[in-house]
């Protein structure tokens, strides 16, 4: 008997017509269900495990732990020269009508989670503040499926903080990578979201052929378009500042270097250390070369034989070391968070600065809150839009009402700092 499926338009699912249901025994229905499940698992592409949704007003809000509050950022707009440089785009109200496939855009990818949310907001603020054409910067945020704050709430918070921002939030399923992660010298480095950069070629829309990846603990103090316009020569897939004076051997174990089969991976290449917190990535070459799989292969080797100790960085060094487009060091003044154990204060590297990066254990927002900031943390503070609970309570004088509600609408929010608006999420 031929089984015919009909589409239930109301529920978006398949079902048997009633006449056919009476004809088919229960056990046949069960067999068909199992068969369909197996077919779906085989045929669905990789990206089914990474769902995405566009950010729009009116998202249903969840109930995250704690109260997150940010002052609305100033509205940064394009100058007259941007319409000429980028060919122009229509503006509807306060927002520009563009999609992520618009060839005029500068694409920036970042992760988004509760722990580093304050850093992410400061990073976005810094990019917009210094961009020559801020309306042409499109952000791609990768959020963990099971973060303490749901991706929908994070999306709403970003929208309320940056009212004119063009962005999209993607949900990253941690089970995509969880079985490939090995222990690291610092627990924070084992967070599955740290590995989301490995999957940007699969996560982002296929029309996005180039992206700047930024960690959440950076601030950009120069025009992001300058970084975007860097050329990746030859067949190079990524560009990043290289540090060839660093001791490259320390990023891998003695067991790796003593194994002739493993250590010959570099062959004739002359690998240099580079930091994966700031990268320009050619996603066309990335997808064509299946570099996601190459990185995963090294993670599988690590699970069988420990060849490194430092989280998500070493697989990138193994795949790209010695074949990176060298970018000026000004675009990653890294290590400002100290080492991975003590998080001690550090000074800037010699030379000009376009991007400050608090890589390492110490984060500026934590040290500022503890009253123990490092000198350079004062350079991060002007981009911080976070407003703690007590600050707003003093302004509003409505503690009981605030703590008894799940959401205070922006229309009833107080005006802070000459017109800024605070958003509240419980």
XYZ file of N, CA, C and O in Angstrom, residues 86-257:
688
model
N 29.514 53.756 -0.198
C 28.882 52.448 -0.167
C 27.690 52.322 -1.101
O 27.010 51.312 -1.109
N 27.419 53.347 -1.874
C 26.341 53.234 -2.840
C 24.970 53.554 -2.287
O 23.976 53.479 -2.992
N 24.899 53.896 -1.009
C 23.630 54.311 -0.421
C 22.739 53.154 -0.050
O 22.892 52.035 -0.496
N 21.761 53.419 0.812
C 20.762 52.432 1.217
C 19.575 53.193 1.760
O 19.704 54.293 2.286
N 18.403 52.621 1.621
C 17.207 53.312 2.075
C 17.120 53.301 3.585
O 17.504 52.342 4.233
N 16.629 54.384 4.138
C 16.472 54.495 5.578
C 14.992 54.595 5.900
O 14.286 55.420 5.338
N 14.541 53.717 6.783
C 13.148 53.720 7.200
C 13.107 54.122 8.664
O 13.522 53.362 9.536
N 12.621 55.328 8.947
C 12.595 55.802 10.327
C 14.008 55.899 10.864
O 14.879 56.507 10.263
N 14.240 55.235 11.995
C 15.552 55.273 12.625
C 16.402 54.090 12.191
O 17.542 53.967 12.585
N 15.835 53.177 11.408
C 16.568 51.978 11.042
C 16.738 51.870 9.542
O 15.872 52.252 8.774
N 17.825 51.310 9.134
C 18.113 51.169 7.723
C 17.589 49.834 7.224
O 17.771 48.802 7.861
N 16.909 49.848 6.086
C 16.319 48.631 5.544
C 17.373 47.858 4.760
O 17.527 48.036 3.556
N 18.144 47.021 5.451
C 19.163 46.210 4.809
C 19.067 44.791 5.348
O 18.565 44.556 6.438
N 19.540 43.839 4.570
C 19.621 42.459 5.023
C 21.088 42.114 5.213
O 21.981 42.866 4.813
N 21.343 40.959 5.804
C 22.728 40.554 6.033
C 23.449 40.249 4.729
O 24.667 40.085 4.723
N 22.720 40.168 3.622
C 23.328 39.869 2.322
C 23.725 41.121 1.551
O 24.239 41.017 0.435
N 23.466 42.292 2.101
C 23.828 43.534 1.425
C 25.350 43.601 1.270
O 26.086 43.536 2.255
N 25.864 43.730 0.042
C 27.321 43.745 -0.173
C 28.017 44.969 0.403
O 29.247 45.004 0.470
N 27.254 45.979 0.823
C 27.857 47.186 1.384
C 28.281 47.020 2.839
O 28.972 47.879 3.380
N 27.869 45.932 3.478
C 28.030 45.803 4.919
C 29.421 45.350 5.341
O 30.110 44.626 4.625
N 29.788 45.784 6.530
C 30.945 45.258 7.246
C 30.396 44.273 8.274
O 29.589 44.644 9.127
N 30.803 43.017 8.197
C 30.256 41.979 9.068
C 31.181 41.732 10.258
O 32.384 41.498 10.086
N 30.600 41.769 11.453
C 31.346 41.509 12.682
C 30.633 40.402 13.447
O 29.423 40.487 13.688
N 31.357 39.354 13.821
C 30.788 38.236 14.578
C 31.345 38.238 15.990
O 32.546 38.439 16.198
N 30.451 38.024 16.964
C 30.833 37.950 18.372
C 29.936 36.937 19.070
O 28.836 36.647 18.603
N 30.401 36.420 20.194
C 29.544 35.583 21.024
C 28.778 36.472 22.001
O 29.164 37.612 22.270
N 27.682 35.918 22.529
C 26.813 36.682 23.420
C 26.329 35.746 24.521
O 25.652 34.754 24.259
N 26.710 36.035 25.762
C 26.249 35.239 26.893
C 26.205 36.112 28.137
O 26.686 37.246 28.137
N 25.600 35.582 29.200
C 25.407 36.381 30.407
C 26.733 36.782 31.039
O 26.918 37.936 31.442
N 27.681 35.855 31.119
C 28.925 36.118 31.830
C 29.726 37.250 31.202
O 30.320 38.073 31.902
N 29.746 37.309 29.870
C 30.549 38.311 29.175
C 29.689 39.383 28.510
O 30.182 40.148 27.679
N 28.414 39.448 28.871
C 27.502 40.384 28.226
C 27.968 41.828 28.365
O 27.904 42.616 27.419
N 28.443 42.169 29.535
C 28.893 43.547 29.762
C 30.059 43.899 28.842
O 30.135 45.009 28.305
N 30.956 42.945 28.631
C 32.062 43.171 27.717
C 31.598 43.273 26.276
O 32.089 44.110 25.512
N 30.639 42.424 25.889
C 30.131 42.451 24.514
C 29.476 43.787 24.194
O 29.676 44.354 23.111
N 28.677 44.295 25.131
C 28.003 45.579 24.920
C 29.026 46.702 24.777
O 28.900 47.574 23.906
N 30.057 46.680 25.613
C 31.106 47.705 25.513
C 31.838 47.607 24.177
O 32.175 48.628 23.564
N 32.079 46.382 23.708
C 32.770 46.195 22.428
C 31.947 46.753 21.272
O 32.470 47.454 20.394
N 30.651 46.445 21.260
C 29.774 46.972 20.208
C 29.758 48.499 20.248
O 29.850 49.170 19.212
N 29.636 49.036 21.451
C 29.619 50.494 21.619
C 30.883 51.119 21.036
O 30.829 52.140 20.331
N 32.029 50.511 21.293
C 33.292 51.071 20.807
C 33.384 51.015 19.286
O 33.886 51.942 18.648
N 32.892 49.922 18.693
C 32.916 49.801 17.233
C 32.078 50.906 16.598
O 32.508 51.584 15.653
N 30.866 51.100 17.107
C 29.966 52.107 16.539
C 30.507 53.521 16.732
O 30.400 54.368 15.838
N 31.076 53.768 17.888
C 31.551 55.116 18.209
C 32.651 55.575 17.258
O 32.713 56.751 16.881
N 33.513 54.658 16.841
C 34.671 55.040 16.037
C 34.522 54.699 14.551
O 35.412 55.023 13.761
N 33.422 54.052 14.169
C 33.235 53.688 12.762
C 32.903 54.916 11.929
O 32.105 55.767 12.335
N 33.494 55.013 10.747
C 33.201 56.131 9.857
C 31.787 56.026 9.291
O 31.145 57.041 9.023
N 31.308 54.792 9.102
C 29.953 54.558 8.593
C 29.272 53.511 9.473
O 29.127 52.344 9.074
N 28.852 53.882 10.689
C 28.323 52.892 11.639
C 27.075 52.173 11.163
O 26.822 51.038 11.565
N 26.269 52.814 10.302
C 25.051 52.167 9.831
C 25.322 51.019 8.869
O 24.403 50.269 8.520
N 26.566 50.880 8.427
C 26.914 49.793 7.522
C 27.658 48.667 8.232
O 28.256 47.816 7.580
N 27.621 48.680 9.557
C 28.213 47.582 10.323
C 27.087 46.652 10.759
O 26.118 47.084 11.387
N 27.206 45.376 10.416
C 26.190 44.372 10.751
C 26.812 43.367 11.714
O 27.848 42.772 11.419
N 26.158 43.179 12.866
C 26.684 42.274 13.887
C 25.975 40.921 13.830
O 24.748 40.853 13.714
N 26.764 39.872 13.935
C 26.256 38.504 14.023
C 26.617 37.979 15.414
O 27.792 37.746 15.710
N 25.614 37.820 16.271
C 25.842 37.363 17.639
C 25.531 35.871 17.750
O 24.462 35.418 17.320
N 26.457 35.130 18.351
C 26.278 33.695 18.553
C 25.991 33.470 20.032
O 26.821 33.791 20.890
N 24.810 32.945 20.338
C 24.396 32.730 21.727
C 24.220 31.242 21.996
O 23.741 30.494 21.143
N 24.604 30.818 23.189
C 24.484 29.410 23.566
C 23.027 29.053 23.820
O 22.263 29.841 24.380
N 22.660 27.857 23.416
C 21.274 27.419 23.550
C 20.827 27.375 25.008
O 19.687 27.704 25.333
N 21.731 26.969 25.909
C 21.354 26.780 27.307
C 22.062 27.763 28.237
O 22.408 27.434 29.361
N 22.283 28.976 27.764
C 22.865 30.001 28.618
C 21.870 30.365 29.724
O 20.659 30.140 29.591
N 22.380 30.940 30.825
C 21.510 31.322 31.937
C 20.451 32.329 31.507
O 19.359 32.379 32.070
N 20.788 33.153 30.533
C 19.832 34.095 29.953
C 19.532 33.625 28.538
O 20.443 33.392 27.748
N 18.278 33.473 28.201
C 17.915 32.909 26.907
C 18.358 33.827 25.770
O 18.441 35.049 25.930
N 18.640 33.254 24.589
C 19.022 34.076 23.438
C 17.989 35.139 23.087
O 18.344 36.229 22.637
N 16.714 34.844 23.293
C 15.682 35.838 22.989
C 15.790 37.049 23.916
O 15.622 38.193 23.489
N 16.062 36.796 25.175
C 16.223 37.906 26.118
C 17.471 38.712 25.773
O 17.468 39.948 25.810
N 18.550 38.019 25.424
C 19.776 38.714 25.034
C 19.538 39.584 23.805
O 20.030 40.713 23.716
N 18.776 39.058 22.847
C 18.477 39.823 21.637
C 17.681 41.080 21.965
O 17.948 42.167 21.437
N 16.693 40.944 22.847
C 15.883 42.098 23.230
C 16.725 43.135 23.963
O 16.559 44.345 23.777
N 17.652 42.664 24.784
C 18.504 43.587 25.522
C 19.415 44.365 24.576
O 19.604 45.576 24.724
N 19.973 43.678 23.578
C 20.811 44.363 22.591
C 19.990 45.408 21.843
O 20.434 46.537 21.630
N 18.765 45.039 21.458
C 17.919 45.980 20.728
C 17.594 47.203 21.573
O 17.582 48.340 21.079
N 17.316 47.012 22.859
C 16.960 48.147 23.711
C 18.163 49.031 24.009
O 18.007 50.212 24.317
N 19.368 48.465 23.918
C 20.577 49.243 24.183
C 21.067 49.962 22.934
O 21.556 51.091 23.011
N 20.934 49.302 21.778
C 21.369 49.884 20.500
C 20.163 49.894 19.558
O 19.947 48.948 18.798
N 19.380 50.949 19.623
C 18.080 50.969 18.941
C 18.192 50.913 17.424
O 17.257 50.479 16.753
N 19.308 51.356 16.859
C 19.443 51.392 15.400
C 20.379 50.312 14.869
O 20.692 50.303 13.679
N 20.828 49.432 15.735
C 21.818 48.434 15.333
C 21.212 47.396 14.402
O 20.103 46.911 14.619
N 21.946 47.051 13.353
C 21.566 45.948 12.479
C 22.303 44.703 12.947
O 23.537 44.682 12.967
N 21.535 43.699 13.346
C 22.169 42.507 13.881
C 21.247 41.305 13.774
O 20.050 41.419 13.497
N 21.819 40.156 14.008
C 21.097 38.896 14.009
C 21.697 38.022 15.101
O 22.909 38.052 15.330
N 20.853 37.274 15.785
C 21.312 36.372 16.837
C 21.102 34.934 16.385
O 20.023 34.579 15.905
N 22.136 34.130 16.531
C 22.087 32.719 16.154
C 22.207 31.869 17.415
O 22.998 32.176 18.305
N 21.440 30.806 17.480
C 21.502 29.907 18.629
C 22.478 28.777 18.325
O 22.297 28.027 17.368
N 23.511 28.673 19.139
C 24.541 27.653 18.966
C 24.261 26.478 19.894
O 24.230 26.630 21.113
N 24.049 25.324 19.308
C 23.823 24.121 20.109
C 25.155 23.578 20.596
O 26.002 23.153 19.806
N 25.322 23.575 21.911
C 26.604 23.184 22.484
C 26.958 21.728 22.222
O 28.131 21.362 22.221
N 25.935 20.877 22.010
C 26.241 19.472 21.754
C 26.928 19.276 20.410
O 27.410 18.187 20.103
N 27.001 20.341 19.602
C 27.757 20.279 18.355
C 29.233 20.023 18.625
O 29.910 19.348 17.847
N 29.737 20.551 19.741
C 31.176 20.513 19.998
C 31.538 19.929 21.361
O 32.701 19.630 21.616
N 30.564 19.725 22.236
C 30.853 19.373 23.625
C 31.699 18.114 23.746
O 32.577 18.013 24.618
N 31.485 17.141 22.874
C 32.231 15.881 22.967
C 33.643 15.975 22.398
O 34.397 14.998 22.458
N 33.985 17.137 21.851
C 35.331 17.329 21.310
C 36.212 18.155 22.240
O 37.420 18.253 22.021
N 35.622 18.733 23.279
C 36.361 19.636 24.162
C 37.102 18.838 25.230
O 36.538 17.947 25.863
N 38.362 19.174 25.424
C 39.164 18.550 26.477
C 39.440 19.570 27.572
O 39.250 20.772 27.385
N 39.900 19.108 28.723
C 40.162 19.995 29.853
C 41.281 20.971 29.520
O 42.175 20.684 28.722
N 41.220 22.152 30.159
C 42.189 23.204 29.895
C 42.788 23.685 31.206
O 42.372 23.268 32.295
N 43.760 24.596 31.111
C 44.416 25.102 32.315
C 43.505 26.046 33.087
O 43.765 26.358 34.241
N 42.428 26.526 32.441
C 41.465 27.404 33.103
C 40.071 26.993 32.665
O 39.805 26.822 31.478
N 39.174 26.809 33.641
C 37.848 26.272 33.358
C 37.087 27.113 32.341
O 36.343 26.586 31.513
N 37.263 28.433 32.388
C 36.537 29.312 31.471
C 36.856 28.997 30.015
O 36.037 29.236 29.122
N 38.047 28.450 29.758
C 38.450 28.137 28.389
C 37.741 26.904 27.842
O 37.837 26.609 26.652
N 37.023 26.186 28.706
C 36.316 24.981 28.281
C 34.865 25.263 27.888
O 34.134 24.352 27.503
N 34.446 26.503 27.985
C 33.083 26.874 27.609
C 32.857 26.571 26.127
O 33.605 27.044 25.270
N 31.825 25.788 25.787
C 31.587 25.450 24.372
C 31.454 26.665 23.468
O 31.798 26.604 22.281
N 30.970 27.792 24.018
C 30.787 28.979 23.189
C 32.121 29.518 22.679
O 32.168 30.208 21.660
N 33.224 29.196 23.369
C 34.546 29.602 22.888
C 34.867 28.984 21.533
O 35.717 29.496 20.795
N 34.209 27.880 21.227
C 34.495 27.155 19.993
C 33.535 27.528 18.863
O 33.619 26.972 17.773
N 32.627 28.470 19.119
C 31.661 28.861 18.092
C 32.348 29.437 16.864
O 31.853 29.308 15.743
N 33.515 30.057 17.046
C 34.232 30.644 15.907
C 34.615 29.570 14.885
O 34.778 29.871 13.703
N 34.756 28.319 15.346
C 35.085 27.224 14.427
C 33.969 26.970 13.423
O 34.207 26.368 12.371
N 32.755 27.401 13.760
C 31.577 27.044 12.974
C 30.940 28.241 12.264
O 29.820 28.143 11.780
N 31.654 29.354 12.186
C 31.079 30.544 11.565
C 30.700 30.299 10.111
O 29.711 30.840 9.617
N 31.480 29.491 9.405
C 31.162 29.199 8.015
C 29.846 28.466 7.856
O 29.189 28.562 6.815
N 29.442 27.721 8.883
C 28.175 26.991 8.861
C 27.039 27.802 9.469
O 25.889 27.675 9.060
N 27.364 28.614 10.459
C 26.334 29.349 11.193
C 25.803 30.539 10.398
O 24.590 30.722 10.274
N 26.704 31.355 9.863
C 26.276 32.583 9.202
C 25.629 32.280 7.857
O 25.843 31.228 7.263
N 24.846 33.226 7.385
C 24.173 33.064 6.097
C 25.195 32.807 4.995
O 26.278 33.409 4.989
N 24.884 31.939 4.040
C 25.832 31.625 2.958
C 26.276 32.843 2.162
O 27.363 32.840 1.579
N 25.449 33.892 2.143
C 25.810 35.094 1.390
C 26.903 35.900 2.077
O 27.511 36.781 1.457
N 27.170 35.630 3.351
C 28.232 36.338 4.080
C 29.552 35.658 3.743
O 29.814 34.542 4.179
N 30.377 36.313 2.954
C 31.610 35.683 2.482
C 32.856 36.189 3.193
O 33.967 35.721 2.911
N 32.679 37.115 4.127
C 33.826 37.659 4.858
C 33.314 38.191 6.190
O 32.220 38.760 6.267
N 34.091 38.009 7.259
C 33.641 38.462 8.571
C 34.849 38.797 9.439
O 35.926 38.209 9.277
N 34.663 39.768 10.317
C 35.645 40.061 11.362
C 35.154 39.392 12.635
O 34.028 39.652 13.082
N 35.965 38.522 13.209
C 35.598 37.912 14.482
C 36.275 38.678 15.612
O 37.487 38.937 15.570
N 35.492 39.030 16.639
C 36.019 39.742 17.806
C 35.617 39.021 19.081
O 34.464 38.595 19.231
N 36.551 38.894 20.013
C 36.219 38.419 21.351
C 35.387 39.472 22.075
O 35.337 40.641 21.673
N 34.777 39.061 23.187
C 33.900 39.962 23.936
C 34.650 40.873 24.898
O 34.031 41.733 25.533
N 35.959 40.686 25.031
C 36.734 41.499 25.979
C 37.656 42.474 25.245
O 38.800 42.674 25.638
N 37.137 43.076 24.173
C 37.919 44.050 23.409
C 37.175 45.376 23.351
O 35.954 45.432 23.538
N 37.910 46.438 23.087
C 37.312 47.700 22.647
C 38.106 48.179 21.442
O 39.335 48.067 21.398
N 37.383 48.672 20.451
C 37.989 49.169 19.217
C 38.065 50.686 19.313
O 37.053 51.345 19.579
N 39.246 51.240 19.108
C 39.437 52.689 19.231
C 39.844 53.297 17.894
O 40.458 54.358 17.842
N 39.497 52.624 16.821
C 39.808 53.086 15.469
C 38.642 52.682 14.568
O 37.723 51.966 14.992
N 38.681 53.108 13.333
C 37.609 52.818 12.385
C 37.658 51.354 11.962
O 38.647 50.896 11.378
N 36.593 50.596 12.235
C 36.545 49.167 11.928
C 36.663 48.916 10.425
O 37.089 47.836 9.994
N 36.324 49.907 9.608
C 36.425 49.748 8.157
C 37.877 49.553 7.719
O 38.141 48.900 6.706
N 38.817 50.100 8.457
C 40.231 49.912 8.125
C 40.619 48.444 8.264
O 41.353 47.902 7.429
N 40.139 47.797 9.307
C 40.417 46.375 9.500
C 39.702 45.551 8.437
O 40.256 44.585 7.902
N 38.486 45.931 8.108
C 37.690 45.217 7.111
C 38.361 45.235 5.735
O 38.285 44.257 4.982
N 39.014 46.322 5.397
C 39.578 46.498 4.058
C 40.941 45.845 3.877
O 41.539 45.947 2.797
N 41.449 45.163 4.892
C 42.729 44.470 4.761
C 42.598 43.330 3.748
O 41.617 42.586 3.747
N 43.582 43.196 2.884
C 43.560 42.171 1.834
C 44.180 40.873 2.338
O 45.260 40.878 2.936
N 43.488 39.765 2.108
C 44.041 38.445 2.396
C 44.662 37.934 1.101
O 43.963 37.547 0.167
N 45.973 37.952 1.028
C 46.675 37.653 -0.215
C 46.742 36.153 -0.485
O 46.629 35.328 0.429
N 46.957 35.822 -1.759
C 47.103 34.424 -2.149
C 45.883 33.608 -1.773
O 44.748 33.991 -2.043
N 46.137 32.483 -1.121
C 45.050 31.591 -0.710
C 44.791 31.662 0.788
O 44.140 30.778 1.349
N 45.285 32.708 1.436
C 45.140 32.803 2.887
C 43.675 32.948 3.283
O 42.911 33.672 2.654
N 43.323 32.264 4.356
C 41.939 32.196 4.807
C 41.667 33.182 5.930
O 40.560 33.713 6.042
N 42.649 33.420 6.779
C 42.458 34.341 7.899
C 43.609 35.339 7.962
O 44.719 35.073 7.489
N 43.308 36.489 8.554
C 44.314 37.498 8.832
C 44.276 37.855 10.301
O 43.192 37.946 10.892
N 45.448 38.038 10.909
C 45.534 38.374 12.330
C 46.939 38.889 12.620
O 47.886 38.547 11.900
N 47.107 39.697 13.658
C 48.461 40.084 14.058
C 49.258 38.856 14.500
O 48.751 38.028 15.270
N 50.468 38.710 13.999
C 51.336 37.590 14.369
C 52.425 38.070 15.323
O 52.836 39.228 15.281
N 52.899 37.145 16.160
C 53.937 37.466 17.134
C 55.012 36.383 17.032
O 54.994 35.383 17.751
N 55.938 36.603 16.113
C 56.933 35.582 15.801
C 58.046 35.502 16.839
O 58.828 34.547 16.836
N 58.121 36.490 17.736
C 59.137 36.434 18.784
C 58.696 35.539 19.939
O 59.503 35.158 20.784
N 57.398 35.202 19.992
C 56.885 34.362 21.076
C 57.399 32.933 20.926
O 57.663 32.457 19.813
N 57.544 32.242 22.040
C 58.000 30.853 22.043
C 56.852 29.952 21.597
O 55.992 29.574 22.395
N 56.838 29.606 20.328
C 55.726 28.850 19.760
C 55.624 27.447 20.349
O 54.526 26.886 20.456
N 56.737 26.876 20.746
C 56.728 25.487 21.224
C 55.928 25.319 22.514
O 55.411 24.232 22.782
N 55.783 26.388 23.305
C 55.115 26.252 24.600
C 53.609 26.031 24.477
O 52.953 25.678 25.456
N 53.065 26.233 23.291
C 51.628 26.053 23.114
C 51.244 24.589 22.899
O 50.062 24.271 22.789
N 52.258 23.708 22.864
C 52.005 22.284 22.685
C 52.856 21.490 23.669
O 53.896 21.958 24.134
N 52.409 20.303 23.979
C 53.084 19.483 24.983
C 54.346 18.843 24.413
O 54.547 18.780 23.192
N 55.177 18.335 25.327
C 56.378 17.614 24.897
C 55.998 16.380 24.089
O 56.719 15.983 23.165
N 54.852 15.784 24.448
C 54.394 14.607 23.711
C 54.108 14.919 22.253
O 54.315 14.070 21.378
N 53.636 16.131 21.994
C 53.387 16.532 20.604
C 54.697 16.671 19.847
O 54.857 16.128 18.749
N 55.649 17.405 20.422
C 56.897 17.679 19.710
C 57.758 16.431 19.561
O 58.556 16.333 18.619
